[in-house]
Amino acid sequence: MNEQVRELLITAKDYLQRLQAGVSNIVDFLRQGGEGKALEQIPLIIEGLKWLCEALDGTKNYHSIDIVQLNSALEEINVALENTDYILLGDVLEYELLPVLEEWFSIL
């Protein structure tokens, strides 16, 4: 593994921790009635997931992470947002997205 790939994987692992914390914060906002604050953070999470998926895809020869795992959670997040169903959104983030991110972190 070359140094550039190694550094990217280290950065991705560090970023996964921050991403998990951000998702947890959104879940907390949603559970406490702070939908506005939660919705402000969603674009940041989506952008972070995009970067993370690109980084993982570019280094797929060095880990066993399947980024397709994320699709189901993203589809459910989209449905929840379209229907302004913040209970569903919190549940999807907590019970579908966070476990995927935690698994990825343990693999890296």
Short mmCIF file of N, CA, C and O in Angstrom, two decimals:
data_model
loop_
_atom_site.label_atom_id
_atom_site.label_comp_id
_atom_site.label_asym_id
_atom_site.label_seq_id
_atom_site.Cartn_x
_atom_site.Cartn_y
_atom_site.Cartn_z
N MET A 1 0.85 -1.17 0.00
CA MET A 1 0.00 0.00 0.00
C MET A 1 0.90 1.24 0.00
O MET A 1 1.79 1.37 0.83
N ASN A 2 0.63 2.14 -0.94
CA ASN A 2 1.46 3.33 -0.98
C ASN A 2 1.02 4.34 0.09
O ASN A 2 -0.05 4.23 0.67
N GLU A 3 1.85 5.32 0.32
CA GLU A 3 1.63 6.29 1.40
C GLU A 3 0.35 7.10 1.17
O GLU A 3 -0.37 7.40 2.12
N GLN A 4 0.06 7.44 -0.06
CA GLN A 4 -1.13 8.24 -0.36
C GLN A 4 -2.41 7.46 0.00
O GLN A 4 -3.33 8.03 0.60
N VAL A 5 -2.46 6.20 -0.34
CA VAL A 5 -3.62 5.37 -0.01
C VAL A 5 -3.74 5.22 1.49
O VAL A 5 -4.83 5.33 2.06
N ARG A 6 -2.63 4.97 2.13
CA ARG A 6 -2.63 4.82 3.59
C ARG A 6 -3.16 6.07 4.28
O ARG A 6 -3.99 6.00 5.17
N GLU A 7 -2.70 7.23 3.84
CA GLU A 7 -3.16 8.48 4.43
C GLU A 7 -4.64 8.72 4.16
O GLU A 7 -5.37 9.21 5.03
N LEU A 8 -5.10 8.36 2.98
CA LEU A 8 -6.52 8.52 2.65
C LEU A 8 -7.38 7.63 3.55
O LEU A 8 -8.42 8.06 4.05
N LEU A 9 -6.94 6.40 3.78
CA LEU A 9 -7.69 5.50 4.65
C LEU A 9 -7.70 5.98 6.10
O LEU A 9 -8.72 5.89 6.78
N ILE A 10 -6.59 6.53 6.55
CA ILE A 10 -6.53 7.10 7.90
C ILE A 10 -7.47 8.29 8.01
O ILE A 10 -8.22 8.42 8.98
N THR A 11 -7.46 9.14 7.00
CA THR A 11 -8.35 10.30 6.97
C THR A 11 -9.81 9.84 6.95
O THR A 11 -10.66 10.41 7.65
N ALA A 12 -10.10 8.82 6.16
CA ALA A 12 -11.47 8.30 6.08
C ALA A 12 -11.92 7.75 7.43
O ALA A 12 -13.06 7.98 7.86
N LYS A 13 -11.04 7.05 8.12
CA LYS A 13 -11.40 6.51 9.43
C LYS A 13 -11.65 7.64 10.43
O LYS A 13 -12.63 7.60 11.18
N ASP A 14 -10.79 8.64 10.42
CA ASP A 14 -11.00 9.80 11.30
C ASP A 14 -12.31 10.50 10.96
O ASP A 14 -13.07 10.90 11.85
N TYR A 15 -12.57 10.63 9.67
CA TYR A 15 -13.79 11.31 9.25
C TYR A 15 -15.03 10.51 9.64
O TYR A 15 -16.06 11.08 9.98
N LEU A 16 -14.93 9.20 9.60
CA LEU A 16 -16.05 8.35 10.01
C LEU A 16 -16.46 8.66 11.44
O LEU A 16 -17.66 8.70 11.75
N GLN A 17 -15.51 8.87 12.31
CA GLN A 17 -15.83 9.21 13.70
C GLN A 17 -16.61 10.52 13.77
O GLN A 17 -17.60 10.62 14.49
N ARG A 18 -16.17 11.52 13.03
CA ARG A 18 -16.86 12.81 13.03
C ARG A 18 -18.24 12.68 12.41
O ARG A 18 -19.21 13.31 12.86
N LEU A 19 -18.34 11.87 11.37
CA LEU A 19 -19.62 11.66 10.71
C LEU A 19 -20.61 10.97 11.64
O LEU A 19 -21.78 11.35 11.73
N GLN A 20 -20.13 9.98 12.38
CA GLN A 20 -20.98 9.30 13.35
C GLN A 20 -21.48 10.28 14.41
O GLN A 20 -22.66 10.27 14.78
N ALA A 21 -20.60 11.14 14.88
CA ALA A 21 -20.99 12.14 15.88
C ALA A 21 -22.02 13.09 15.30
O ALA A 21 -22.99 13.45 15.97
N GLY A 22 -21.83 13.51 14.04
CA GLY A 22 -22.79 14.40 13.40
C GLY A 22 -24.15 13.76 13.23
O GLY A 22 -25.18 14.40 13.49
N VAL A 23 -24.17 12.51 12.83
CA VAL A 23 -25.45 11.80 12.69
C VAL A 23 -26.12 11.66 14.06
O VAL A 23 -27.33 11.87 14.19
N SER A 24 -25.35 11.34 15.07
CA SER A 24 -25.91 11.23 16.43
C SER A 24 -26.49 12.56 16.89
O SER A 24 -27.54 12.59 17.53
N ASN A 25 -25.82 13.66 16.57
CA ASN A 25 -26.34 14.98 16.92
C ASN A 25 -27.67 15.25 16.23
O ASN A 25 -28.59 15.79 16.84
N ILE A 26 -27.77 14.87 14.96
CA ILE A 26 -29.03 15.06 14.23
C ILE A 26 -30.13 14.24 14.89
O ILE A 26 -31.25 14.73 15.08
N VAL A 27 -29.83 13.01 15.25
CA VAL A 27 -30.82 12.16 15.92
C VAL A 27 -31.27 12.83 17.22
O VAL A 27 -32.47 12.90 17.52
N ASP A 28 -30.32 13.35 17.99
CA ASP A 28 -30.67 14.04 19.23
C ASP A 28 -31.56 15.25 18.97
O ASP A 28 -32.56 15.46 19.68
N PHE A 29 -31.23 16.06 17.97
CA PHE A 29 -32.07 17.21 17.63
C PHE A 29 -33.48 16.75 17.29
O PHE A 29 -34.46 17.35 17.74
N LEU A 30 -33.60 15.70 16.49
CA LEU A 30 -34.92 15.21 16.09
C LEU A 30 -35.70 14.69 17.28
O LEU A 30 -36.92 14.92 17.37
N ARG A 31 -35.06 14.01 18.18
CA ARG A 31 -35.74 13.45 19.37
C ARG A 31 -36.19 14.55 20.33
O ARG A 31 -37.14 14.37 21.09
N GLN A 32 -35.49 15.70 20.27
CA GLN A 32 -35.80 16.80 21.20
C GLN A 32 -36.65 17.89 20.57
O GLN A 32 -36.81 18.96 21.13
N GLY A 33 -37.17 17.63 19.36
CA GLY A 33 -38.02 18.61 18.70
C GLY A 33 -37.27 19.70 17.96
O GLY A 33 -37.86 20.71 17.58
N GLY A 34 -36.00 19.52 17.72
CA GLY A 34 -35.20 20.51 17.02
C GLY A 34 -35.05 20.18 15.54
O GLY A 34 -33.92 20.09 15.04
N GLU A 35 -36.18 20.02 14.87
CA GLU A 35 -36.14 19.62 13.46
C GLU A 35 -35.37 20.62 12.60
O GLU A 35 -34.66 20.23 11.68
N GLY A 36 -35.52 21.90 12.90
CA GLY A 36 -34.83 22.93 12.12
C GLY A 36 -33.32 22.76 12.18
O GLY A 36 -32.63 22.80 11.16
N LYS A 37 -32.80 22.57 13.39
CA LYS A 37 -31.36 22.35 13.55
C LYS A 37 -30.92 21.07 12.85
O LYS A 37 -29.86 21.02 12.24
N ALA A 38 -31.74 20.04 12.96
CA ALA A 38 -31.41 18.76 12.32
C ALA A 38 -31.36 18.93 10.80
O ALA A 38 -30.42 18.45 10.16
N LEU A 39 -32.34 19.61 10.25
CA LEU A 39 -32.39 19.78 8.80
C LEU A 39 -31.24 20.63 8.27
O LEU A 39 -30.81 20.44 7.13
N GLU A 40 -30.74 21.54 9.08
CA GLU A 40 -29.57 22.33 8.68
C GLU A 40 -28.34 21.44 8.52
O GLU A 40 -27.46 21.74 7.71
N GLN A 41 -28.28 20.37 9.30
CA GLN A 41 -27.10 19.49 9.31
C GLN A 41 -27.16 18.40 8.24
O GLN A 41 -26.12 17.86 7.87
N ILE A 42 -28.35 18.08 7.74
CA ILE A 42 -28.50 16.99 6.77
C ILE A 42 -27.61 17.19 5.53
O ILE A 42 -26.92 16.26 5.12
N PRO A 43 -27.59 18.38 4.91
CA PRO A 43 -26.72 18.55 3.73
C PRO A 43 -25.25 18.29 4.03
O PRO A 43 -24.53 17.75 3.19
N LEU A 44 -24.81 18.63 5.23
CA LEU A 44 -23.41 18.37 5.61
C LEU A 44 -23.14 16.87 5.71
O LEU A 44 -22.09 16.39 5.27
N ILE A 45 -24.10 16.15 6.25
CA ILE A 45 -23.96 14.70 6.37
C ILE A 45 -23.95 14.06 4.99
O ILE A 45 -23.11 13.19 4.69
N ILE A 46 -24.84 14.51 4.11
CA ILE A 46 -24.90 13.96 2.75
C ILE A 46 -23.59 14.24 2.01
O ILE A 46 -23.03 13.36 1.35
N GLU A 47 -23.08 15.44 2.13
CA GLU A 47 -21.81 15.79 1.49
C GLU A 47 -20.68 14.94 2.06
O GLU A 47 -19.81 14.46 1.32
N GLY A 48 -20.69 14.74 3.36
CA GLY A 48 -19.67 13.90 3.99
C GLY A 48 -19.76 12.46 3.54
O GLY A 48 -18.74 11.82 3.29
N LEU A 49 -20.96 11.95 3.41
CA LEU A 49 -21.14 10.58 2.92
C LEU A 49 -20.65 10.45 1.48
O LEU A 49 -20.04 9.44 1.11
N LYS A 50 -20.90 11.47 0.70
CA LYS A 50 -20.44 11.46 -0.70
C LYS A 50 -18.91 11.37 -0.74
O LYS A 50 -18.35 10.54 -1.46
N TRP A 51 -18.24 12.23 0.04
CA TRP A 51 -16.79 12.20 0.06
C TRP A 51 -16.28 10.85 0.55
O TRP A 51 -15.36 10.26 -0.03
N LEU A 52 -16.89 10.35 1.61
CA LEU A 52 -16.46 9.08 2.18
C LEU A 52 -16.60 7.95 1.17
O LEU A 52 -15.69 7.13 1.01
N CYS A 53 -17.73 7.91 0.46
CA CYS A 53 -17.94 6.86 -0.54
C CYS A 53 -16.92 6.96 -1.67
O CYS A 53 -16.42 5.94 -2.15
N GLU A 54 -16.60 8.17 -2.08
CA GLU A 54 -15.58 8.35 -3.12
C GLU A 54 -14.22 7.86 -2.63
O GLU A 54 -13.48 7.19 -3.36
N ALA A 55 -13.89 8.19 -1.39
CA ALA A 55 -12.61 7.75 -0.83
C ALA A 55 -12.56 6.23 -0.71
O ALA A 55 -11.55 5.61 -1.06
N LEU A 56 -13.64 5.63 -0.25
CA LEU A 56 -13.67 4.18 -0.10
C LEU A 56 -13.67 3.48 -1.44
O LEU A 56 -13.04 2.44 -1.60
N ASP A 57 -14.36 4.05 -2.40
CA ASP A 57 -14.37 3.45 -3.73
C ASP A 57 -12.98 3.51 -4.37
O ASP A 57 -12.54 2.56 -5.01
N GLY A 58 -12.29 4.60 -4.13
CA GLY A 58 -10.95 4.76 -4.69
C GLY A 58 -9.90 3.88 -4.02
O GLY A 58 -8.81 3.70 -4.55
N THR A 59 -10.24 3.34 -2.87
CA THR A 59 -9.30 2.49 -2.14
C THR A 59 -9.85 1.08 -1.94
O THR A 59 -9.42 0.36 -1.05
N LYS A 60 -10.79 0.69 -2.78
CA LYS A 60 -11.51 -0.58 -2.57
C LYS A 60 -10.62 -1.81 -2.60
O LYS A 60 -11.00 -2.86 -2.09
N ASN A 61 -9.44 -1.70 -3.17
CA ASN A 61 -8.52 -2.84 -3.19
C ASN A 61 -7.85 -3.08 -1.84
O ASN A 61 -7.14 -4.07 -1.66
N TYR A 62 -8.08 -2.18 -0.87
CA TYR A 62 -7.39 -2.26 0.41
C TYR A 62 -8.31 -2.49 1.60
O TYR A 62 -7.87 -2.44 2.74
N HIS A 63 -9.59 -2.72 1.34
CA HIS A 63 -10.54 -2.98 2.43
C HIS A 63 -11.71 -3.80 1.87
O HIS A 63 -11.82 -3.99 0.66
N SER A 64 -12.57 -4.24 2.77
CA SER A 64 -13.70 -5.07 2.36
C SER A 64 -15.04 -4.35 2.50
O SER A 64 -16.08 -4.99 2.63
N ILE A 65 -15.02 -3.04 2.48
CA ILE A 65 -16.25 -2.26 2.64
C ILE A 65 -17.02 -2.24 1.32
O ILE A 65 -16.47 -1.95 0.27
N ASP A 66 -18.31 -2.53 1.43
CA ASP A 66 -19.21 -2.47 0.29
C ASP A 66 -20.10 -1.23 0.46
O ASP A 66 -21.02 -1.24 1.28
N ILE A 67 -19.82 -0.19 -0.31
CA ILE A 67 -20.56 1.06 -0.14
C ILE A 67 -22.02 0.94 -0.57
O ILE A 67 -22.83 1.80 -0.22
N VAL A 68 -22.37 -0.14 -1.26
CA VAL A 68 -23.77 -0.35 -1.67
C VAL A 68 -24.65 -0.54 -0.43
O VAL A 68 -25.85 -0.27 -0.48
N GLN A 69 -24.05 -0.94 0.70
CA GLN A 69 -24.80 -1.08 1.95
C GLN A 69 -25.55 0.20 2.30
O GLN A 69 -26.57 0.15 2.98
N LEU A 70 -25.04 1.29 1.86
CA LEU A 70 -25.58 2.59 2.21
C LEU A 70 -26.89 2.91 1.47
O LEU A 70 -27.69 3.71 1.95
N ASN A 71 -27.11 2.27 0.34
CA ASN A 71 -28.24 2.62 -0.52
C ASN A 71 -29.59 2.55 0.18
O ASN A 71 -30.41 3.44 0.04
N SER A 72 -29.83 1.50 0.90
CA SER A 72 -31.12 1.33 1.57
C SER A 72 -31.38 2.46 2.56
O SER A 72 -32.47 3.04 2.58
N ALA A 73 -30.38 2.78 3.36
CA ALA A 73 -30.53 3.86 4.33
C ALA A 73 -30.77 5.20 3.63
O ALA A 73 -31.63 5.98 4.04
N LEU A 74 -30.04 5.45 2.54
CA LEU A 74 -30.21 6.72 1.82
C LEU A 74 -31.60 6.82 1.19
O LEU A 74 -32.21 7.89 1.20
N GLU A 75 -32.10 5.71 0.68
CA GLU A 75 -33.46 5.71 0.12
C GLU A 75 -34.49 6.02 1.20
O GLU A 75 -35.42 6.79 0.99
N GLU A 76 -34.32 5.42 2.37
CA GLU A 76 -35.25 5.66 3.48
C GLU A 76 -35.15 7.10 3.99
O GLU A 76 -36.15 7.71 4.35
N ILE A 77 -33.94 7.64 4.02
CA ILE A 77 -33.76 9.04 4.42
C ILE A 77 -34.50 9.95 3.45
O ILE A 77 -35.19 10.88 3.86
N ASN A 78 -34.38 9.66 2.17
CA ASN A 78 -35.06 10.44 1.15
C ASN A 78 -36.58 10.39 1.34
O ASN A 78 -37.25 11.42 1.29
N VAL A 79 -37.11 9.22 1.57
CA VAL A 79 -38.56 9.07 1.80
C VAL A 79 -38.99 9.87 3.02
O VAL A 79 -40.00 10.58 2.99
N ALA A 80 -38.23 9.75 4.10
CA ALA A 80 -38.57 10.48 5.33
C ALA A 80 -38.56 11.98 5.10
O ALA A 80 -39.46 12.70 5.56
N LEU A 81 -37.56 12.47 4.37
CA LEU A 81 -37.48 13.91 4.10
C LEU A 81 -38.62 14.37 3.20
O LEU A 81 -39.21 15.43 3.43
N GLU A 82 -38.93 13.58 2.16
CA GLU A 82 -40.03 13.94 1.26
C GLU A 82 -41.36 14.02 2.00
O GLU A 82 -42.20 14.86 1.68
N ASN A 83 -41.54 13.15 2.99
CA ASN A 83 -42.80 13.11 3.73
C ASN A 83 -42.74 13.92 5.02
O ASN A 83 -43.69 13.86 5.81
N THR A 84 -41.68 14.66 5.22
CA THR A 84 -41.44 15.40 6.47
C THR A 84 -41.77 14.55 7.69
O THR A 84 -42.38 15.01 8.65
N ASP A 85 -41.34 13.30 7.64
CA ASP A 85 -41.55 12.35 8.73
C ASP A 85 -40.25 12.30 9.55
O ASP A 85 -39.35 11.52 9.28
N TYR A 86 -40.19 13.16 10.56
CA TYR A 86 -38.96 13.30 11.31
C TYR A 86 -38.73 12.16 12.29
O TYR A 86 -37.60 11.90 12.68
N ILE A 87 -39.79 11.47 12.66
CA ILE A 87 -39.63 10.28 13.49
C ILE A 87 -38.95 9.19 12.68
O ILE A 87 -37.99 8.56 13.13
N LEU A 88 -39.44 8.98 11.46
CA LEU A 88 -38.81 8.01 10.57
C LEU A 88 -37.37 8.41 10.27
O LEU A 88 -36.46 7.56 10.30
N LEU A 89 -37.14 9.68 10.02
CA LEU A 89 -35.79 10.15 9.72
C LEU A 89 -34.84 9.82 10.88
O LEU A 89 -33.75 9.28 10.67
N GLY A 90 -35.26 10.11 12.09
CA GLY A 90 -34.42 9.79 13.26
C GLY A 90 -34.16 8.31 13.39
O GLY A 90 -33.04 7.89 13.68
N ASP A 91 -35.21 7.51 13.16
CA ASP A 91 -35.05 6.06 13.24
C ASP A 91 -34.08 5.53 12.19
O ASP A 91 -33.24 4.69 12.48
N VAL A 92 -34.22 6.02 10.96
CA VAL A 92 -33.34 5.56 9.88
C VAL A 92 -31.89 5.94 10.18
O VAL A 92 -30.98 5.13 10.02
N LEU A 93 -31.70 7.16 10.63
CA LEU A 93 -30.34 7.60 10.95
C LEU A 93 -29.74 6.76 12.07
O LEU A 93 -28.59 6.32 11.99
N GLU A 94 -30.54 6.52 13.10
CA GLU A 94 -30.04 5.81 14.28
C GLU A 94 -29.88 4.31 14.06
O GLU A 94 -28.90 3.71 14.49
N TYR A 95 -30.87 3.70 13.40
CA TYR A 95 -30.90 2.24 13.34
C TYR A 95 -30.44 1.65 12.01
O TYR A 95 -30.23 0.45 11.91
N GLU A 96 -30.28 2.48 10.99
CA GLU A 96 -29.79 1.98 9.71
C GLU A 96 -28.46 2.60 9.31
O GLU A 96 -27.53 1.89 8.94
N LEU A 97 -28.37 3.93 9.37
CA LEU A 97 -27.14 4.59 8.93
C LEU A 97 -26.00 4.42 9.93
O LEU A 97 -24.89 4.03 9.56
N LEU A 98 -26.25 4.70 11.20
CA LEU A 98 -25.17 4.60 12.19
C LEU A 98 -24.55 3.20 12.26
O LEU A 98 -23.32 3.10 12.32
N PRO A 99 -25.34 2.12 12.24
CA PRO A 99 -24.70 0.80 12.25
C PRO A 99 -23.78 0.55 11.05
O PRO A 99 -22.73 -0.08 11.20
N VAL A 100 -24.15 1.06 9.88
CA VAL A 100 -23.29 0.91 8.71
C VAL A 100 -21.99 1.67 8.94
O VAL A 100 -20.90 1.14 8.69
N LEU A 101 -22.09 2.89 9.42
CA LEU A 101 -20.88 3.69 9.66
C LEU A 101 -20.00 3.05 10.73
O LEU A 101 -18.77 3.05 10.62
N GLU A 102 -20.62 2.48 11.76
CA GLU A 102 -19.85 1.81 12.81
C GLU A 102 -19.14 0.57 12.26
O GLU A 102 -17.99 0.31 12.61
N GLU A 103 -19.83 -0.17 11.40
CA GLU A 103 -19.20 -1.34 10.78
C GLU A 103 -18.01 -0.92 9.93
O GLU A 103 -16.94 -1.53 9.99
N TRP A 104 -18.19 0.13 9.14
CA TRP A 104 -17.11 0.61 8.29
C TRP A 104 -15.92 1.04 9.13
O TRP A 104 -14.77 0.78 8.79
N PHE A 105 -16.20 1.72 10.24
CA PHE A 105 -15.12 2.17 11.11
C PHE A 105 -14.33 0.96 11.63
O PHE A 105 -13.10 0.98 11.65
N SER A 106 -15.05 -0.08 12.04
CA SER A 106 -14.35 -1.26 12.58
C SER A 106 -13.53 -1.96 11.48
O SER A 106 -12.48 -2.53 11.78
N ILE A 107 -13.99 -1.91 10.25
CA ILE A 107 -13.22 -2.53 9.15
C ILE A 107 -11.94 -1.73 8.87
O ILE A 107 -10.89 -2.32 8.66
N LEU A 108 -12.07 -0.40 8.88
CA LEU A 108 -10.88 0.41 8.62
C LEU A 108 -9.90 0.36 9.78
O LEU A 108 -8.73 0.49 9.62
#
